[in-house]
Amino acid sequence: MNDICLRIHGLNVSYDGHTALKNIYLDIPHRQITAIIGPSGCGKTTLLRSINRLIDLTDGAKIRGEIWLDGHNVMSDREDVTSIRKRIGLISQKPSPLPMSIYDNVAYGPRIHGMRDRKELDKTVRSCLETAGLWTEVKDRLQSPATRLSVGQQQRLCLARSLAVRPEVLLCDEPTSALDPVSSQNIENRLIELKKDYTIVIVTHNIHQAMRLADYVVHLYLGELVEHGPASEVFQRPKQDRTRAYINGTVLTKPRTDVEINLKGKVCPLNFVFAKAALENLEIGQVLKVIVDYPTAITEVPRAMEYDGHKVLGVKQLNETDWEVIIQKRE
Amino acid sequence: MQRRKTEEAVFKGLMIASVSIVAAGLLTIVAVIAWKGVPALSIGMITQTPKGGFYLGKEGGILNAIVGSLYLAGGATLLALVISLLVALFLQREYIGKSRWAGVVRLSLDVLWGVPSIVYGAFGFVIMVYLGMRASLLGGIIVLTLLEIPIMARALDEVLRAVPRELKDASYALGTTRLETSLNVVTRQVLPGILTAVLLAFGRGIGDAASVLFTAGYTDRIPTSLLDPVASLPLAIFFQLGTPFPEVQARGYASAVVLLVIVLLIAVGSRVLSRRLTKYVVK
Ligand SMILES: Nc1ncnc2c1ncn2[C@@H]1O[C@H](COP(=O)(O)OP(=O)(O)OP(=O)(O)O)[C@@H](O)[C@H]1O
Ligand SMILES: [Mg+2]
């Protein structure tokens, strides 16, 4: 086994009484890329923000549990938050350049932590920008405002800025979701290079990105840790159904179906009418399952139902010809 | 469709009317003052202090009041900026949290904003009498500072509240303290807003007569120490307009022109500066 960088022990987080993370026990391996995957709202950002204690700044957040980083409990009140955050960098989803020049953005952290010597600063800025793959693009305009960079460049600037304070761990919260494919690829390549020196934790919605990058995978679902393990195992032989479903791209929902109607053999306008009539008789929140086999119906029935304000929970192929559409009634 | 078009037209009309009222108000004030004051304006007026008999229509100028007003308003604005910035920073979430005190402080500032300046003057006067202080530059600066704090603190509070959360988080994530983030990132982001607040406060400070009437005094000389009494433009205007001599009254209007020009220069200057400062601001 690889050695452990971060050990998360019984982490619970809630916002104003609403639980966001339940009893997370997790070891994050040293100098590897750990990908956190899971549907929206499952607590990925919350987990990252807990690890470097940015969560302290969120109103109403309550945290219980321990997170160990070589012998220090990050969560302990006795630890100095600023030194924890210096050791554990965070790159957010939306690039957030600071209101200063490109140079000052990178030099900001080192300056705060006491680097004054101009030559040393120059060297740090340069090497961090090089590592982030931005140096050649900006070396002639270091004094221009960081906001003038393109979004992809801004994200690499944020990477450089994080590296400048020499962290041990880099947390990346969907670092490429605001970027085009080429810029994303660029960031991905950086991360792969960086893992020889840093422990990297990346949150991603993109399962392919996780497959490309991850050595270790963590699957969260509704605040619970569903599965975690080496990437090869989790991706090829997921132990949990929910993980398998997520990886296959269909979120597994097992909605209780209240009414099922069979519309096989009915052509297009008719199957709408029947489906609508069936929904009329349901209470709000109840679920209708419709079986269709008419090819257009497979796309058009869900679309029409969503247009009426109902929620389509899933569309699944049952066999050669038949499909099921699961609809939840809304107001 | 037709109704919505009419609505649009009506509101456009109303907006144009409102803007015209504001513009017309400003123009008339400037026109009247310029018409009455410009003929009496001369180089001597702004380069000399009053000679004997100035208020009877003889030689002299209002340099004492110009310098005095700049000292008073400049000193007060500087002091008010330091205090208000600290107050406004403290009112933000990361310091005061969700505490009800933030609301209480904001309400107090709003009430103080509405207090007439003569009350500040009287209040300052009472305190100064109690302390055995005489009317002086220092007294004037202190009372003007008090007068400027509410307007400045609230203006700063509003701009600080608009600073995006992610910006502060980005700074905190590098291991900075609240103070470091506030001073290096937040204030930089709101520099244009700070400038506006300074301008508002300076405008109120330099134009106010009532609060300096008792606390700063009046003199024909330029003060050489903080404890000397000091003249100010609004009072100079007031005294000159109060004389029965038309030529002195005309100088009163000329002094008003000077005051107007100072305010205008500062407004334009801060606009230009603001454009420079927005260069780095994250939108
Ligand atoms: N500041 C907050 N106040 C209250 N609830 C919050 C707050 N931040 C997050 N939550 C809630 O906590 C849960 C987890 O949120 P989190 O942001 O960690 O999800 P996520 O997995 O990062 O989602 P996404 O993929 O959409 O970014 C959600 O139900 C969310 O509504
Ligand atoms: Mg998130």
XYZ file of C-alpha atoms and ligand atoms in Angstrom:
646
model
C 0.000 0.000 0.000
C 1.022 3.573 -0.545
C 1.441 5.739 2.441
C -1.372 7.956 3.538
C -1.354 11.708 3.256
C -4.709 12.666 4.715
C -6.754 10.558 7.059
C -10.375 11.583 7.399
C -11.882 10.096 10.494
C -15.604 10.281 11.236
C -16.269 13.550 9.470
C -19.775 14.978 9.781
C -20.807 18.311 8.363
C -24.171 19.977 8.501
C -25.508 23.317 7.332
C -28.165 24.778 9.625
C -29.110 21.294 10.745
C -29.209 19.881 7.233
C -26.638 17.114 6.942
C -24.201 17.447 4.073
C -21.649 14.782 5.012
C -22.329 11.703 7.124
C -19.622 9.789 8.918
C -16.882 9.894 6.344
C -13.909 7.614 6.974
C -11.360 7.941 4.225
C -7.629 7.765 3.626
C -6.175 9.842 0.843
C -2.944 8.436 -0.580
C 0.272 10.403 -0.679
C 1.392 11.926 -3.991
C -1.362 10.466 -6.081
C -4.417 11.877 -7.705
C -7.601 11.121 -5.842
C -10.794 11.837 -7.730
C -14.017 12.522 -5.882
C -17.024 11.715 -7.986
C -20.713 11.884 -7.296
C -23.851 13.683 -8.386
C -24.483 17.349 -7.770
C -25.164 18.281 -4.169
C -23.640 15.118 -2.707
C -21.108 17.056 -0.640
C -17.951 17.056 -2.735
C -17.264 20.740 -2.314
C -18.144 20.474 1.344
C -15.551 17.725 1.760
C -12.828 19.773 0.079
C -13.664 22.889 2.035
C -13.545 20.866 5.236
C -10.090 19.558 4.470
C -8.540 23.011 4.368
C -10.987 24.501 6.849
C -12.427 27.065 4.471
C -15.690 25.700 5.754
C -15.055 27.638 8.979
C -16.071 30.732 7.057
C -19.453 29.370 6.011
C -22.401 30.550 8.076
C -24.287 27.809 9.820
C -21.780 25.043 9.038
C -21.206 22.569 11.879
C -18.302 20.176 11.656
C -17.497 17.110 13.706
C -14.690 14.624 13.250
C -10.999 14.557 12.609
C -8.789 15.049 9.593
C -5.169 14.101 10.095
C -2.313 15.525 8.083
C 0.967 14.001 9.252
C 0.298 14.011 12.963
C -1.789 17.181 13.056
C -5.517 17.123 13.428
C -6.565 19.776 10.955
C -9.893 20.144 12.712
C -8.424 20.860 16.113
C -8.900 24.344 17.485
C -5.309 24.353 18.549
C -4.038 24.184 14.987
C -3.281 27.431 13.240
C -5.795 27.684 10.413
C -3.556 29.823 8.243
C -0.709 27.338 8.315
C -3.135 24.511 7.488
C -4.449 26.434 4.515
C -0.918 27.174 3.415
C -0.171 23.457 3.431
C -3.434 22.514 1.742
C -4.120 24.648 -1.320
C -7.516 24.924 -2.985
C -8.382 25.724 -6.557
C -11.994 26.571 -7.049
C -14.407 25.807 -9.810
C -14.580 29.354 -11.082
C -11.150 30.895 -11.614
C -10.821 33.728 -9.132
C -7.911 36.011 -9.918
C -7.128 38.591 -7.258
C -7.573 42.263 -8.147
C -3.930 42.852 -8.988
C -1.373 42.184 -11.697
C -0.409 38.723 -12.908
C 2.904 38.976 -11.092
C 1.301 40.140 -7.857
C -1.257 37.357 -7.990
C 1.474 34.760 -7.823
C 3.676 36.766 -5.456
C 0.760 37.477 -3.117
C 1.030 34.287 -1.052
C 4.827 34.229 -0.717
C 4.849 37.924 0.243
C 2.283 37.375 2.959
C 4.318 34.482 4.266
C 7.376 36.662 4.531
C 9.254 36.501 1.235
C 10.564 40.021 0.645
C 13.627 39.638 -1.516
C 12.823 40.788 -5.030
C 15.087 38.246 -6.747
C 13.660 35.381 -4.777
C 10.116 36.525 -5.572
C 10.932 36.813 -9.263
C 12.294 33.297 -9.225
C 9.275 31.881 -7.418
C 6.829 33.630 -9.718
C 8.645 32.391 -12.754
C 8.965 28.811 -11.649
C 5.327 28.615 -10.539
C 4.094 30.083 -13.795
C 6.269 27.622 -15.664
C 4.914 24.715 -13.696
C 1.391 25.903 -14.396
C 2.253 26.128 -18.088
C 1.537 29.827 -18.302
C 4.978 31.406 -18.355
C 5.485 31.678 -22.110
C 2.047 33.210 -22.543
C 2.431 35.925 -19.923
C 6.128 36.597 -19.515
C 5.867 39.868 -21.460
C 2.903 41.230 -19.559
C 3.457 40.284 -15.964
C 2.291 43.708 -14.830
C -1.025 43.664 -16.645
C -4.193 42.904 -14.680
C -4.905 39.243 -14.090
C -8.506 39.755 -15.121
C -7.430 40.380 -18.700
C -6.354 36.754 -19.074
C -8.677 34.259 -20.701
C -10.638 32.026 -18.360
C -8.383 29.057 -19.055
C -5.298 31.158 -18.405
C -6.871 32.496 -15.235
C -7.351 28.964 -13.971
C -3.696 28.167 -14.629
C -2.801 31.413 -12.871
C -4.787 30.198 -9.868
C -2.821 26.967 -10.020
C 0.439 28.922 -10.077
C -0.766 31.078 -7.211
C -1.551 28.025 -5.118
C 1.814 26.458 -5.902
C 3.627 29.624 -4.881
C 3.025 29.025 -1.177
C 4.504 25.522 -1.500
C 1.554 23.451 -0.357
C 1.740 19.712 0.201
C -1.793 18.999 -0.877
C -3.721 20.524 -3.770
C -7.481 20.393 -3.654
C -9.144 21.095 -6.972
C -12.881 21.652 -7.081
C -14.006 20.945 -10.638
C -11.032 22.904 -11.913
C -11.928 22.446 -15.554
C -15.680 22.837 -15.534
C -15.501 26.450 -16.679
C -12.963 25.680 -19.392
C -12.980 24.611 -23.002
C -11.646 21.139 -23.887
C -8.183 22.357 -24.847
C -7.676 24.359 -21.668
C -9.044 21.432 -19.671
C -6.543 19.139 -21.290
C -3.820 21.614 -20.414
C -4.833 21.625 -16.732
C -5.101 17.839 -16.695
C -1.564 17.517 -18.040
C -0.317 19.888 -15.342
C -1.982 17.854 -12.638
C -0.425 14.650 -13.912
C 3.010 16.288 -13.850
C 2.380 17.726 -10.412
C 1.494 14.478 -8.734
C 5.122 13.514 -8.350
C 5.467 16.348 -5.823
C 1.975 16.901 -4.526
C -0.967 15.007 -3.200
C -3.853 16.010 -5.427
C -7.549 15.687 -4.724
C -9.805 16.581 -7.599
C -13.571 16.841 -7.673
C -15.005 16.159 -11.059
C -18.350 15.665 -12.698
C -16.678 14.218 -15.699
C -16.290 10.507 -15.314
C -13.886 10.346 -18.238
C -11.701 12.939 -16.619
C -11.701 10.873 -13.448
C -10.701 7.815 -15.468
C -7.901 9.693 -17.174
C -6.466 11.217 -14.022
C -7.291 9.252 -10.962
C -5.150 6.768 -9.094
C -7.705 6.551 -6.360
C -11.439 7.125 -6.556
C -13.978 8.201 -3.981
C -17.677 8.016 -4.711
C -19.990 10.155 -2.623
C -23.734 9.950 -2.764
C -26.060 12.177 -0.769
C -23.404 12.926 1.797
C -22.372 9.328 2.279
C -19.224 7.606 1.220
C -20.447 4.871 -1.091
C -17.219 3.425 -2.290
C -13.540 4.206 -2.453
C -10.498 2.395 -3.708
C -7.782 2.308 -6.351
C -9.066 3.647 -9.648
C -8.578 0.412 -11.565
C -10.716 -1.506 -9.109
C -13.474 1.035 -8.734
C -13.822 1.662 -12.428
C -13.590 -1.934 -13.545
C -15.195 -3.804 -10.686
C -17.269 -1.417 -8.614
C -18.508 -3.179 -5.514
C -21.576 -1.034 -5.101
C -24.538 -0.854 -7.455
C -24.783 2.866 -7.009
C -21.187 3.317 -8.079
C -21.688 1.093 -11.079
C -24.772 3.028 -12.039
C -22.981 6.337 -11.654
C -20.068 5.168 -13.731
C -22.381 3.871 -16.406
C -23.770 7.335 -16.570
C -27.230 6.630 -15.284
C -27.862 7.716 -11.796
C -29.517 4.854 -10.043
C -32.794 5.901 -8.643
C -35.188 3.313 -7.413
C -38.322 5.368 -7.330
C -41.352 3.658 -5.949
C -43.750 3.558 -8.869
C -47.298 4.390 -7.914
C -48.991 3.713 -11.221
C -47.799 1.914 -14.274
C -49.421 2.172 -17.662
C -48.626 0.312 -20.783
C -48.776 2.409 -23.939
C -47.249 -0.091 -26.287
C -48.651 0.084 -29.775
C -50.019 3.592 -29.274
C -48.820 6.227 -31.723
C -47.598 9.635 -30.824
C -50.315 12.093 -29.884
C -52.236 9.297 -28.200
C -49.537 8.255 -25.804
C -49.227 11.877 -24.573
C -52.892 12.010 -23.906
C -52.892 8.773 -21.960
C -49.831 9.732 -19.994
C -51.297 13.116 -19.133
C -54.571 11.619 -18.115
C -52.788 9.159 -15.873
C -50.818 11.955 -14.224
C -54.017 13.922 -13.644
C -55.166 11.256 -11.243
C -51.965 11.225 -9.207
C -51.033 13.221 -6.106
C -48.092 15.609 -6.384
C -44.875 13.673 -5.831
C -46.291 10.344 -6.946
C -44.550 8.480 -9.689
C -45.876 7.147 -12.956
C -44.161 4.553 -15.058
C -45.007 4.487 -18.746
C -43.958 1.724 -21.086
C -43.648 2.795 -24.710
C -42.360 1.248 -27.885
C -43.134 3.858 -30.520
C -39.720 5.319 -31.477
C -40.699 9.004 -31.376
C -42.432 8.539 -28.056
C -39.166 7.652 -26.393
C -37.954 11.214 -26.708
C -41.195 13.102 -27.099
C -43.143 11.782 -24.136
C -40.469 12.814 -21.613
C -40.129 16.167 -23.316
C -43.838 16.855 -23.246
C -44.086 15.855 -19.601
C -41.218 18.149 -18.634
C -42.869 20.895 -20.603
C -45.935 20.434 -18.432
C -43.750 20.941 -15.373
C -43.414 17.330 -14.255
C -40.096 15.720 -13.513
C -38.737 12.924 -15.615
C -36.736 10.684 -13.311
C -35.462 8.290 -15.880
C -35.718 6.832 -19.345
C -34.468 3.298 -19.704
C -34.453 0.683 -22.406
C -36.073 -2.533 -21.263
C -35.555 -4.726 -24.312
C -35.248 -4.522 -28.079
C -38.407 -2.478 -28.512
C -39.678 -1.375 -25.129
C -38.634 1.615 -23.069
C -39.788 2.799 -19.702
C -40.246 6.454 -18.822
C -40.532 7.355 -15.166
C -42.284 10.599 -14.363
C -42.891 12.287 -11.066
C -45.912 14.529 -10.797
C -45.245 18.173 -9.944
C -47.645 21.101 -9.576
C -47.912 44.439 -27.113
C -49.071 47.989 -27.682
C -49.583 48.445 -23.941
C -46.066 47.365 -23.176
C -44.673 49.786 -25.724
C -46.658 52.638 -24.163
C -45.401 51.660 -20.718
C -41.879 51.746 -22.000
C -42.399 55.187 -23.534
C -44.022 56.612 -20.392
C -41.214 55.408 -18.171
C -38.608 56.684 -20.536
C -40.327 60.069 -20.413
C -40.348 60.036 -16.613
C -36.659 59.144 -16.496
C -35.749 61.954 -18.869
C -37.839 64.375 -16.795
C -36.071 63.341 -13.580
C -32.643 63.680 -15.092
C -33.601 67.092 -16.467
C -34.704 68.290 -13.032
C -31.370 67.296 -11.543
C -29.371 68.779 -14.388
C -31.425 71.976 -14.427
C -31.015 72.387 -10.661
C -27.266 72.078 -10.906
C -27.055 74.385 -13.907
C -29.147 77.140 -12.305
C -27.143 77.065 -9.116
C -23.886 77.255 -11.024
C -25.247 79.945 -13.341
C -26.552 82.198 -10.577
C -23.377 81.902 -8.540
C -21.168 82.441 -11.551
C -23.200 85.406 -12.773
C -23.017 87.129 -9.417
C -19.578 85.971 -8.364
C -17.303 85.804 -11.383
C -17.109 89.602 -11.890
C -15.769 89.966 -8.354
C -13.255 87.178 -8.814
C -9.615 88.157 -9.045
C -6.216 86.642 -8.532
C -5.840 88.661 -5.353
C -8.934 87.058 -4.000
C -7.401 83.609 -3.908
C -3.805 84.564 -3.140
C -4.252 87.027 -0.275
C -5.581 86.891 3.201
C -8.054 89.596 4.253
C -6.439 92.981 4.832
C -7.869 95.480 7.309
C -11.275 96.599 6.126
C -11.758 93.599 3.824
C -15.293 93.162 5.052
C -15.974 96.819 4.312
C -14.990 96.389 0.698
C -11.256 97.093 0.904
C -8.217 95.056 -0.258
C -7.651 91.421 0.471
C -8.720 87.873 -0.364
C -10.026 84.679 1.111
C -6.864 82.580 1.079
C -7.355 82.056 4.799
C -10.709 80.412 4.167
C -9.521 78.354 1.196
C -6.547 76.944 3.079
C -8.645 76.577 6.226
C -11.348 74.622 4.441
C -8.821 72.345 2.779
C -7.131 71.703 6.125
C -10.427 71.055 7.842
C -12.043 68.866 5.217
C -8.789 67.166 4.242
C -7.852 66.324 7.812
C -11.355 65.204 8.677
C -11.705 63.066 5.558
C -8.403 61.346 6.230
C -9.306 60.637 9.836
C -12.839 59.601 8.921
C -11.494 57.263 6.231
C -9.294 55.392 8.668
C -12.062 55.059 11.234
C -14.829 54.288 8.745
C -12.783 51.686 6.923
C -12.178 49.873 10.199
C -15.845 50.163 11.152
C -17.010 48.976 7.736
C -14.566 46.057 7.644
C -15.672 45.028 11.076
C -19.304 45.080 10.004
C -18.648 42.345 7.446
C -19.512 38.706 8.019
C -16.044 37.437 8.726
C -15.636 39.665 11.753
C -19.014 40.344 13.261
C -20.709 37.219 11.883
C -24.465 37.121 11.829
C -24.613 39.088 15.060
C -27.490 41.479 15.577
C -24.932 44.127 16.478
C -24.173 44.638 12.820
C -27.755 45.759 12.303
C -27.639 47.982 15.358
C -24.462 49.667 14.179
C -25.854 50.159 10.680
C -29.020 51.671 12.075
C -27.044 54.016 14.328
C -24.951 55.145 11.402
C -28.061 55.789 9.343
C -29.569 57.851 12.163
C -26.317 59.771 12.631
C -26.280 60.446 8.922
C -29.583 62.252 9.284
C -28.562 64.354 12.289
C -28.309 68.039 11.251
C -24.793 69.337 11.287
C -25.640 72.155 13.723
C -26.248 69.428 16.300
C -22.738 68.098 15.685
C -21.458 71.634 16.063
C -23.306 72.198 19.326
C -22.245 68.803 20.617
C -18.607 69.478 19.728
C -18.835 72.879 21.331
C -20.203 71.506 24.593
C -17.447 68.913 24.778
C -14.783 71.482 23.981
C -16.064 73.859 26.642
C -16.050 70.995 29.113
C -12.447 70.174 28.195
C -11.458 73.809 28.294
C -10.497 73.776 24.602
C -10.931 76.825 22.435
C -12.235 76.853 18.899
C -9.401 75.493 16.764
C -8.401 73.558 13.689
C -8.229 70.425 15.817
C -11.725 70.944 17.194
C -13.078 71.577 13.708
C -11.395 68.497 12.294
C -12.757 66.311 15.060
C -16.332 67.506 14.642
C -16.136 67.234 10.860
C -14.735 63.733 11.247
C -17.750 62.787 13.333
C -19.976 64.343 10.707
C -18.298 62.413 7.902
C -18.049 59.014 9.559
C -21.681 57.921 9.067
C -21.770 58.735 5.365
C -18.358 57.223 4.746
C -18.852 54.113 6.862
C -22.180 53.290 5.259
C -20.886 53.893 1.760
C -17.885 51.639 2.467
C -20.082 49.052 4.121
C -22.176 48.778 0.972
C -19.204 48.369 -1.344
C -17.536 45.867 0.969
C -20.680 43.778 1.121
C -20.610 43.518 -2.645
C -17.164 41.894 -2.691
C -17.612 38.376 -4.067
C -17.255 35.564 -1.609
C -14.986 33.582 -3.942
C -12.465 36.389 -4.014
C -12.001 36.308 -0.262
C -11.970 32.510 -0.262
C -9.228 32.528 -2.890
C -7.142 34.649 -0.580
C -7.915 32.653 2.560
C -7.030 29.452 0.723
C -3.450 30.706 0.514
C -3.222 30.830 4.285
C -3.855 34.495 4.900
C -5.544 36.001 7.918
C -8.724 38.026 7.827
C -6.759 41.232 8.250
C -4.322 40.411 5.460
C -7.186 39.525 3.168
C -9.120 42.641 4.104
C -6.221 44.979 3.558
C -4.615 43.380 0.506
C -7.476 41.962 -1.474
C -10.763 43.425 -0.298
C -9.679 47.049 -0.107
C -7.975 46.753 -3.465
C -11.121 45.368 -5.002
C -13.181 48.239 -3.605
C -10.703 51.069 -4.236
C -13.030 52.813 -6.692
C -15.822 52.511 -4.133
C -13.569 53.900 -1.419
C -12.822 56.842 -3.655
C -16.528 57.538 -4.103
C -17.061 57.346 -0.362
C -14.155 59.739 0.206
C -15.587 62.127 -2.321
C -19.039 62.065 -0.745
C -17.616 62.629 2.702
C -15.213 65.323 1.573
C -18.059 67.124 -0.163
C -20.128 67.075 2.962
C -17.170 68.165 5.082
C -15.996 71.064 2.980
C -19.471 72.442 2.443
C -20.622 72.397 6.013
C -20.837 75.667 7.913
C -22.848 74.865 10.995
C -20.563 72.282 12.525
C -17.418 74.433 12.264
C -19.104 77.640 13.384
C -18.460 77.036 17.082
C -15.705 74.490 16.923
C -13.199 75.851 14.413
C -13.825 79.532 14.965
C -12.842 82.081 12.362
C -9.709 84.094 11.743
C -8.126 86.205 9.074
C -4.856 84.363 9.356
C -3.735 81.004 8.086
C -3.362 78.658 11.052
C 0.132 77.529 11.941
C -0.812 74.950 14.533
C -3.644 72.537 15.207
C -4.702 74.652 18.164
C -5.120 77.877 16.194
C -8.583 78.894 15.127
C -9.193 78.514 11.431
C -11.394 80.078 8.761
C -13.530 78.114 6.356
C -15.149 78.859 3.016
C -18.787 78.315 3.993
C -18.384 80.733 6.901
C -16.503 83.197 4.717
C -19.418 83.131 2.287
C -21.872 83.513 5.128
C -20.072 86.503 6.654
C -19.578 88.279 3.347
C -23.168 87.810 2.255
C -24.197 89.084 5.667
C -22.609 92.505 5.171
C -24.683 95.392 3.845
C -22.135 96.233 1.105
C -22.892 95.040 -2.445
C -19.203 94.699 -3.398
C -18.569 92.489 -0.363
C -21.643 90.442 -1.163
C -20.331 89.967 -4.687
C -17.118 88.638 -3.151
C -19.289 86.263 -1.168
C -20.562 84.855 -4.436
C -17.010 84.763 -5.745
C -16.052 82.705 -2.692
C -18.909 80.360 -3.525
C -17.461 79.982 -7.012
C -14.127 79.048 -5.449
C -15.806 76.447 -3.229
C -17.685 75.046 -6.189
C -14.525 74.818 -8.261
C -12.691 72.989 -5.473
C -15.492 70.430 -5.175
C -15.638 70.071 -8.938
C -11.886 69.584 -9.249
C -11.944 66.922 -6.599
C -14.887 65.161 -8.207
C -13.254 65.156 -11.622
C -9.896 64.187 -10.171
C -11.365 61.232 -8.360
C -13.186 60.132 -11.503
C -9.925 60.062 -13.395
C -8.196 58.274 -10.554
C -11.072 55.842 -10.281
C -10.729 54.878 -13.905
C -7.105 54.026 -13.227
C -7.976 52.047 -10.140
C -10.633 49.917 -11.802
C -7.943 48.423 -13.991
C -7.280 45.564 -11.619
C -10.743 45.167 -10.177
C -12.355 41.764 -10.631
C -15.776 42.050 -12.182
N -23.448 27.421 2.485
C -24.377 26.460 2.520
N -25.473 26.610 3.285
C -26.422 25.650 3.332
N -26.363 24.503 2.650
C -25.291 24.287 1.867
C -24.249 25.248 1.760
N -23.315 24.774 0.911
C -23.763 23.571 0.505
N -24.951 23.263 1.083
C -25.715 22.022 0.893
O -24.896 20.931 1.220
C -25.050 19.892 0.271
C -23.715 19.546 -0.341
O -23.263 20.671 -1.090
P -21.900 20.680 -1.889
O -21.712 22.068 -2.375
O -20.839 20.107 -1.045
O -22.244 19.729 -3.107
P -21.345 19.301 -4.350
O -21.209 17.836 -4.293
O -20.114 20.104 -4.396
O -22.304 19.697 -5.560
P -21.908 20.238 -7.000
O -21.415 19.072 -7.765
O -23.218 20.735 -7.541
O -20.902 21.333 -6.821
C -26.085 20.371 -0.716
O -27.312 19.795 -0.378
C -26.118 21.849 -0.540
O -27.405 22.340 -0.767
Mg -19.355 21.643 -5.739
